[in-house]
Coordinates of C-alpha atoms and ligand atoms in Angstrom, one line a residue:
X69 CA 91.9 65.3 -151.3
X70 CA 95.3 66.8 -152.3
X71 CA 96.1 70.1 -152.3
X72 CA 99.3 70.4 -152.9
X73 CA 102.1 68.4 -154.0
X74 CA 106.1 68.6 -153.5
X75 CA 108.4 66.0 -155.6
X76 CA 112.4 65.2 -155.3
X77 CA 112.5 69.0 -154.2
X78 CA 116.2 70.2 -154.4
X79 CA 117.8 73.3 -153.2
X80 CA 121.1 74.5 -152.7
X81 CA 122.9 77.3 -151.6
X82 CA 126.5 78.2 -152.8
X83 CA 126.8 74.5 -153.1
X84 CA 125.6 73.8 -150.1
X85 CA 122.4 71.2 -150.4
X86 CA 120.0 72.8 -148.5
X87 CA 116.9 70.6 -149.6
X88 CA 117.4 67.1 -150.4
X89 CA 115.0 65.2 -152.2
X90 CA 112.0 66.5 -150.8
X91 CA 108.5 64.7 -151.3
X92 CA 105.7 65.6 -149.5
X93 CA 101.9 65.6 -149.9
X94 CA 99.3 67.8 -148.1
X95 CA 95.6 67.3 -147.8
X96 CA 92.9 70.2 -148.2
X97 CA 91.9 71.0 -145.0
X98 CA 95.2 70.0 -143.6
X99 CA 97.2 71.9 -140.6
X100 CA 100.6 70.5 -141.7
X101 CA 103.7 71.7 -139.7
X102 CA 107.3 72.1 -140.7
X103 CA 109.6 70.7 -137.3
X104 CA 113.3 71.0 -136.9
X105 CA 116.3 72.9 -136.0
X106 CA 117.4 76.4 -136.7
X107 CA 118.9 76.1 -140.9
X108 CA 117.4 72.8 -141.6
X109 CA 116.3 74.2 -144.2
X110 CA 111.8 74.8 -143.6
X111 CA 111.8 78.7 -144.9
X112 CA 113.4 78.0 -147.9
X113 CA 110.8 75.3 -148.5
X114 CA 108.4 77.6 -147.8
X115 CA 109.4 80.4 -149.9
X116 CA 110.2 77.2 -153.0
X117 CA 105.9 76.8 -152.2
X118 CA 105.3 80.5 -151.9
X119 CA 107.0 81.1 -155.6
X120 CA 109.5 83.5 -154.4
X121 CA 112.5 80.9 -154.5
X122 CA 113.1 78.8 -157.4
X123 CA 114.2 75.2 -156.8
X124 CA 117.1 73.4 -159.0
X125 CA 115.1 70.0 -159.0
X126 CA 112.0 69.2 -158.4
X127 CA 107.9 70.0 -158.6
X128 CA 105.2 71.9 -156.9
X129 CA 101.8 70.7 -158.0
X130 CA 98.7 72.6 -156.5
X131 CA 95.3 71.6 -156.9
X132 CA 96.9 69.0 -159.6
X133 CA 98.6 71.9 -161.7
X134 CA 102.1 72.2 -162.2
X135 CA 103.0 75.6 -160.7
X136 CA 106.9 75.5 -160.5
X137 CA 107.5 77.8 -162.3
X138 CA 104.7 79.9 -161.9
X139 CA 104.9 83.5 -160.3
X140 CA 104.5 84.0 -156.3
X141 CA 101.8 86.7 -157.3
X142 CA 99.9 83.7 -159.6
X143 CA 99.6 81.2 -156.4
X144 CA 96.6 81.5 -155.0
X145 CA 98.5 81.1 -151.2
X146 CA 99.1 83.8 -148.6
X147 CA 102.6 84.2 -146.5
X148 CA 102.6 85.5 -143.3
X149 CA 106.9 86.0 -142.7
X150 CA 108.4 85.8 -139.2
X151 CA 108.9 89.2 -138.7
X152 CA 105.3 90.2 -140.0
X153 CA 106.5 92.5 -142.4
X154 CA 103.7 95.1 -142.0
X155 CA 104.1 98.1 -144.5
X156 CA 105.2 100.5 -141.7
X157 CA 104.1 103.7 -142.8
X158 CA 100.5 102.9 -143.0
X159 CA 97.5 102.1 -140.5
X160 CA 96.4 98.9 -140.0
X161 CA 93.3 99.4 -141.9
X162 CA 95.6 100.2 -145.0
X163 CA 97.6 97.3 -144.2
X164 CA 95.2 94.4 -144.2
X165 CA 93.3 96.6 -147.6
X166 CA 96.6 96.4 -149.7
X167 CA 95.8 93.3 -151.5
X168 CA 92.3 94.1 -152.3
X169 CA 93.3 97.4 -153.8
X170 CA 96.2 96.5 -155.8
X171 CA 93.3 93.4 -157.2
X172 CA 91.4 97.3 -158.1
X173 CA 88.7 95.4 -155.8
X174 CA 85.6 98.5 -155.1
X175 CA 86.1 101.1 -152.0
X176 CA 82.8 98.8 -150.6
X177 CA 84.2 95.4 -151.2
X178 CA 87.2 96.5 -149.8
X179 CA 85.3 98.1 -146.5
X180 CA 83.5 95.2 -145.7
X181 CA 86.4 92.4 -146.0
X182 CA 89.1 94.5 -144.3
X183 CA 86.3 94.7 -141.5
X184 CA 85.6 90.9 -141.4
X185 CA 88.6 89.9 -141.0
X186 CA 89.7 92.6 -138.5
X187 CA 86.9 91.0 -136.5
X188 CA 88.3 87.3 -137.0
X189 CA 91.4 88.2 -135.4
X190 CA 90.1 90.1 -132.8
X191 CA 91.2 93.7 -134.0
X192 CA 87.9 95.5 -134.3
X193 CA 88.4 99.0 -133.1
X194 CA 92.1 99.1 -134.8
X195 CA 91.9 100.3 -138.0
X196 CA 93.5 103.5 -137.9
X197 CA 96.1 102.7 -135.7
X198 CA 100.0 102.9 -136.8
X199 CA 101.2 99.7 -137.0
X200 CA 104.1 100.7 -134.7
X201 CA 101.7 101.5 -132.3
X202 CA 101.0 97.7 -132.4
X203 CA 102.2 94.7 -129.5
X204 CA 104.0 91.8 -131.2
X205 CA 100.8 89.9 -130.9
X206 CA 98.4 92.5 -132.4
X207 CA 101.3 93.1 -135.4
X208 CA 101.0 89.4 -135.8
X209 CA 97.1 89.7 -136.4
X210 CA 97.4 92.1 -138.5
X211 CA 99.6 90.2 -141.0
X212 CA 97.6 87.3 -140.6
X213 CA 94.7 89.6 -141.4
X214 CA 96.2 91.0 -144.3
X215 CA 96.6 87.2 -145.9
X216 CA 93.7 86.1 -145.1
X217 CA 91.6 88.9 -146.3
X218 CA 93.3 87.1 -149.9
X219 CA 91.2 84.6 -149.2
X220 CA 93.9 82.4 -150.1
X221 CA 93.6 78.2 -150.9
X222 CA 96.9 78.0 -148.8
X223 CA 98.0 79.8 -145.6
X224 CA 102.1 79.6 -145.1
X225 CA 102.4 80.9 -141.7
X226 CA 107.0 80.9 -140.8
X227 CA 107.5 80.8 -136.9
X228 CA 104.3 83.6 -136.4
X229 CA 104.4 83.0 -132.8
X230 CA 108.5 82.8 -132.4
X231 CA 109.1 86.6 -131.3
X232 CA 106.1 86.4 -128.5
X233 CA 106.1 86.0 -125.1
X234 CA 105.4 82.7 -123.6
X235 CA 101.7 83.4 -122.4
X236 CA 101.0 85.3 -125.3
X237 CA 102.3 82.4 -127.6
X238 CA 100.0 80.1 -125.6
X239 CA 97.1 82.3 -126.3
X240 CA 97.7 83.1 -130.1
X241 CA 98.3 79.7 -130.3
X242 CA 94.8 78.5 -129.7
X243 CA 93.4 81.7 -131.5
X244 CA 95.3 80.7 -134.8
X245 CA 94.4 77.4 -134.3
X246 CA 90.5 78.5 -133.9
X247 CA 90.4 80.7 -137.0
X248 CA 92.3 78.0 -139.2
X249 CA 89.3 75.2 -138.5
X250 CA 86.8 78.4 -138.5
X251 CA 87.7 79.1 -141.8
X252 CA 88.8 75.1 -143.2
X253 CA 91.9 76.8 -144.7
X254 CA 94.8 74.3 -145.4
X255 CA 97.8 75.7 -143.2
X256 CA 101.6 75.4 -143.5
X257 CA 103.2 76.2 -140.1
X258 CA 107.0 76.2 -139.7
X259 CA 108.5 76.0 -136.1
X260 CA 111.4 74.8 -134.6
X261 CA 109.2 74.3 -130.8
X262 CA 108.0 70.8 -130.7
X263 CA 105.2 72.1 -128.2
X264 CA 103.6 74.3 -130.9
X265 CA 103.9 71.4 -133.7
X266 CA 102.2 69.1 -131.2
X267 CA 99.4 70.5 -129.9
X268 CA 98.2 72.7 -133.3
X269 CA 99.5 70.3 -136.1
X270 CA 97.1 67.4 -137.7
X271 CA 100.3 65.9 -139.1
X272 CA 103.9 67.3 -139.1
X273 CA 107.1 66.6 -141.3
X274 CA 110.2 66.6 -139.1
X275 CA 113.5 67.9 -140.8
X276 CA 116.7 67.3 -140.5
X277 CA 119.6 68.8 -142.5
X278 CA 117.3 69.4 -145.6
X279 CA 116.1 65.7 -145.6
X280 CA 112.8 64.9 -144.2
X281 CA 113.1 62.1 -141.9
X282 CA 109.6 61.6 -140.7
X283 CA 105.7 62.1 -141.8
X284 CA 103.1 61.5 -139.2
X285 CA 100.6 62.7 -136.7
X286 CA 101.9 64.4 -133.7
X287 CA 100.9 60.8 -131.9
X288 CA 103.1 59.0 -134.3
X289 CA 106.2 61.0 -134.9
X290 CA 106.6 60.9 -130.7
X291 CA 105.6 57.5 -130.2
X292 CA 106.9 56.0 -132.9
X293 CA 110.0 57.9 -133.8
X294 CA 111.7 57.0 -137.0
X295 CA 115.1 57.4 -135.7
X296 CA 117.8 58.7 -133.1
X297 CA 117.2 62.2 -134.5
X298 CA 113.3 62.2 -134.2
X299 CA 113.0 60.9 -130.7
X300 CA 115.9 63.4 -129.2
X301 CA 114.3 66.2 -130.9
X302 CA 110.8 65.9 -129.9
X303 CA 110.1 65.3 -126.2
X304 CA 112.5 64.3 -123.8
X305 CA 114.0 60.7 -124.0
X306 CA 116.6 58.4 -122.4
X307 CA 118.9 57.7 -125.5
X308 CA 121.6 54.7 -124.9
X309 CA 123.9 53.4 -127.4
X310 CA 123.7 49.7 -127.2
X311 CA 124.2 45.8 -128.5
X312 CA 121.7 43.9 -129.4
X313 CA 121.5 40.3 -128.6
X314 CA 119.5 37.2 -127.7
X315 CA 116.5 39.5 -127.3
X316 CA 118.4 41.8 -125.1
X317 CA 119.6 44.9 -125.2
X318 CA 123.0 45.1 -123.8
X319 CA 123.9 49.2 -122.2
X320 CA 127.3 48.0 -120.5
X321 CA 129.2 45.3 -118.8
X322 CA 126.7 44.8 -115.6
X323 CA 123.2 46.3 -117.4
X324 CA 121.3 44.8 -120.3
X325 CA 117.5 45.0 -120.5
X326 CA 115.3 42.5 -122.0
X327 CA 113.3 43.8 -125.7
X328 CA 109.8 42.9 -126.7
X329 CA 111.6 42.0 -130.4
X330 CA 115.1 41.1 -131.4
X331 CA 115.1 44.1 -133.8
X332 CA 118.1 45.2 -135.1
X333 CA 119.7 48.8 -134.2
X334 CA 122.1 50.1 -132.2
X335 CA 120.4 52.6 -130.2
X336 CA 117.4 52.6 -127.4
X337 CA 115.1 54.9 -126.5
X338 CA 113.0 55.7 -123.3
X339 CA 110.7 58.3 -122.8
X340 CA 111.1 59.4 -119.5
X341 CA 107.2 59.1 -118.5
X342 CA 107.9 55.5 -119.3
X343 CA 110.0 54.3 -116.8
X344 CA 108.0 53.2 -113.1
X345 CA 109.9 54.4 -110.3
X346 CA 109.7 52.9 -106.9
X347 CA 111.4 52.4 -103.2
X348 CA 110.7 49.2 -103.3
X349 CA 111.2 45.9 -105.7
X350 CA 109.2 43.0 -106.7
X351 CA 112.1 41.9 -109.0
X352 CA 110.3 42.1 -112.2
X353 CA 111.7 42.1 -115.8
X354 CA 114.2 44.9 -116.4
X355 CA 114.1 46.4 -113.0
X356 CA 117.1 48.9 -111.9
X357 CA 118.7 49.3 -108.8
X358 CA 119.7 54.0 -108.7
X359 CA 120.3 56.6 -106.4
X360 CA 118.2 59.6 -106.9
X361 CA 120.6 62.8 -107.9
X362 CA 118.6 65.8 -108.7
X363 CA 115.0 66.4 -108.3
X364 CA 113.5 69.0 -109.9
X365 CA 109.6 69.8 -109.6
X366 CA 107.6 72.3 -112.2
X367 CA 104.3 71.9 -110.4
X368 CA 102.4 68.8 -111.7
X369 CA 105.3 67.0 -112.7
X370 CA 108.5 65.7 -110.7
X371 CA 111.5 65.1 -112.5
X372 CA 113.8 62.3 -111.3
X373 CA 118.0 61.8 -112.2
X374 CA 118.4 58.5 -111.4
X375 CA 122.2 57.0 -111.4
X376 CA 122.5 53.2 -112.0
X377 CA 126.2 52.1 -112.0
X378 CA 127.5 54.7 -114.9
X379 CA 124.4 55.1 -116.4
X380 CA 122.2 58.4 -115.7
X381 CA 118.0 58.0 -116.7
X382 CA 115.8 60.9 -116.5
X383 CA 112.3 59.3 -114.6
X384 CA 109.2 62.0 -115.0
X385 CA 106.7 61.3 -112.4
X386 CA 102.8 63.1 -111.8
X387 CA 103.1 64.8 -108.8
X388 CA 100.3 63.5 -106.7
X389 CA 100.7 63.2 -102.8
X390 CA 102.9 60.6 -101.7
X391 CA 104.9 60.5 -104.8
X392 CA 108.3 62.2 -103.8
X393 CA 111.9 60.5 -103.5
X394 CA 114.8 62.3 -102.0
X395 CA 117.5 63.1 -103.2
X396 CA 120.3 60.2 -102.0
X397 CA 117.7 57.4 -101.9
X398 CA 117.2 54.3 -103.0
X399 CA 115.4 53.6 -105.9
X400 CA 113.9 51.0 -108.3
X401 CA 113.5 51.7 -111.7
X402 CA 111.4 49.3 -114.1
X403 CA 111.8 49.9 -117.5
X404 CA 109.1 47.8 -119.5
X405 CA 109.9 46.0 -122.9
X406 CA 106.9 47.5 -124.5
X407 CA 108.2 50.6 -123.5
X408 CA 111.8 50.3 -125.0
X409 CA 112.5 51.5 -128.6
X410 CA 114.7 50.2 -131.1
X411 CA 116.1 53.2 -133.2
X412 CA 119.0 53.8 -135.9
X413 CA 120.5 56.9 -136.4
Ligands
ATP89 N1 119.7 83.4 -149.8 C1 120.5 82.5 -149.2 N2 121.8 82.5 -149.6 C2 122.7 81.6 -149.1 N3 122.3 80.7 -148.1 C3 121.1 80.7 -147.7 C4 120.1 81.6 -148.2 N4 118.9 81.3 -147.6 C5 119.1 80.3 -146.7 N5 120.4 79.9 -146.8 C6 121.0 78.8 -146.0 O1 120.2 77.7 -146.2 C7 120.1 76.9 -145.0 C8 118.6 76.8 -144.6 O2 118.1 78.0 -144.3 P1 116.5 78.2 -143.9 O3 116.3 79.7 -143.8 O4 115.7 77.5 -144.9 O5 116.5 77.5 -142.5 P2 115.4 77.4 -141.4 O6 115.1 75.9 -141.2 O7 114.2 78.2 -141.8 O8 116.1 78.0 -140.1 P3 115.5 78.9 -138.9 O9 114.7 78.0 -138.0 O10 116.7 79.5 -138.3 O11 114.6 80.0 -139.6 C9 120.9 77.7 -143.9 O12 122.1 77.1 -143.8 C10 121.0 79.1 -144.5 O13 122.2 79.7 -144.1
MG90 MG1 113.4 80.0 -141.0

């Protein structure tokens, strides 16, 4: 079912459009993730949700009401902000109680919710702790305590993990992710990291400039990329301007590669997983003739520049035994129709 609904959302910012003509649809339940670069514009679409900026054009609808111009305080949907924004002056106890007291909730109702949800996020023991006192991660808890304890229909969660160290973010990143489908609340994540919008989101909007280019499961926006855009942004790819003819895709004067379709588009796109690498040749379809310039291993994986003629493809390989090329060799790349996309920009 639908929880909330966004329509030919517009926003801009000393005439600057910010939002274009933003539609969107989420589903109850839903871990939905905002993707793309820094000032494409996914905090102000959060805030337009949140209620605490107004958009020129456009509707929120939640739960089938029409709340666009209802206050943030009216919304029934929680905020966690990127830097946390923990009152600083007072424990964490206080902290994660605010909401219940300003809602003139009793001293006893208050006690026991503040102390669930200290114990969903793992914070038992904290409560009266300054929240300077506090690691990134543990402040981070806290304000996701403190909305949650609002038992709110809709979470809004803006880069939580950004200002975290890497194992940290790793390790929040499964504990969100637990206490989101322990509790069944829909979630609104914004991130510009395509690894967190992968592996936490059930389906992700991808923006770019204030337009939202692509809708779709993590498996779909990186398999099937709606454009040039899409597929450089999330995961690695081989990106070659092109011709298309005669079912071939035509890179320069001396490579062309056969397509599965004659679709048309000026652009192909490899991921670099994609592309079989080996030292010797069975002259199959689309196989390349390189010379391996840079190898770079990160443990499980080896990464492969290959140069053909003018042309420079990044190979990823599993690193099992047997499976390394030197640097200077000679190389056969096959790069399978199936595999090739056809984008636009
Ligand atoms: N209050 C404001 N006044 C003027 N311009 C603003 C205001 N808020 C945001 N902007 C501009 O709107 C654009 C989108 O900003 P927004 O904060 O939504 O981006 P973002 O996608 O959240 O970026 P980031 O990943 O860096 O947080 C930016 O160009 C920003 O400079
Ligand atoms: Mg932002």
């Amino acid at each position: 079912m639908e929880l909330l609904s966004l329509k030919n959302i517009e926003k801009t910012y000393e005439q600057k459009c910010v939002l274009n003509k933003v539609n969107l649809s989420i589903k109850e339940g839903e871990f939905f993730t905002f993707l793309g670069p820094s000032g494409c514009g996914k905090t102000t679409l959060l805030r337009i949700i949140a209620g605490f900026v107004q958009a020129e054009k456009g509707t929120v609808t939640f739960e089938g009401n029409n709340m666009t111009n209802t206050p943030a305080e009216k919304r029934n949907v929680g905020m966690v902000f990127q830097n946390y924004a923990l009152f600083p002056f007072m424990n964490v106890f206080e902290n994660v109680a605010y909401g219940l007291k300003n809602k003139k909730d009793s001293k006893q109702t208050i006690l026991q919710q503040v102390t669930k949800y200290l114990k969903l996020v793992n914070l038992e023991g904290y409560e009266a702790r300054n929240v300077s006192e506090l690691s990134g991660g543990e402040q981070q808890r806290v304000a996701l305590a403190r909305s949650l304890v609002m038992q709110p229909k809709l979470l809004l969660l803006d880069e939580p993990l950004s200002n975290l160290d890497a194992r940290l973010r790793d390790k929040m990143r499964m504990e969100l992710k637990e206490i989101q489908s322990q509790l069944g609340i829909t979630t609104l994540f914004v991130t510009h990291d395509q690894t967190e919008a992968l592996t936490m989101s059930d389906r992700i909007a991808v923006f770019d400039q204030g337009n939202c280019v692509q809708v779709g499961t993590p498996y779909e926006i990186y398999t099937a990329p709606a454009n040039v855009f899409v597929a450089n942004f999330i995961g690695d790819t081989n990106l070659f301007k092109v011709q298309i003819e005669n079912n071939k895709a035509v890179l320069n004067s001396t490579v062309s590669l056969d397509l599965c379709k004659d679709s048309l588009g000026e652009y192909i796109s490899i991921r670099p997983q994609d592309i079989t690498i080996s030292d010797k040749t069975e002259g199959s379809l689309n196989t390349l003739s390189g010379i391996v310039k840079k190898v770079s291993m990160s443990g499980p994986l080896i990464e492969y520049i290959v140069t053909v003629e003018a042309l420079e493809l990044k190979v990823i390989k599993l690193n099992t035994i047997g499976a390394e090329y030197k640097r200077g060799q000679q190389v056969y790349l096959t790069l399978e129709p199936r595999c090739i996309k056809i984008l636009n920009e």
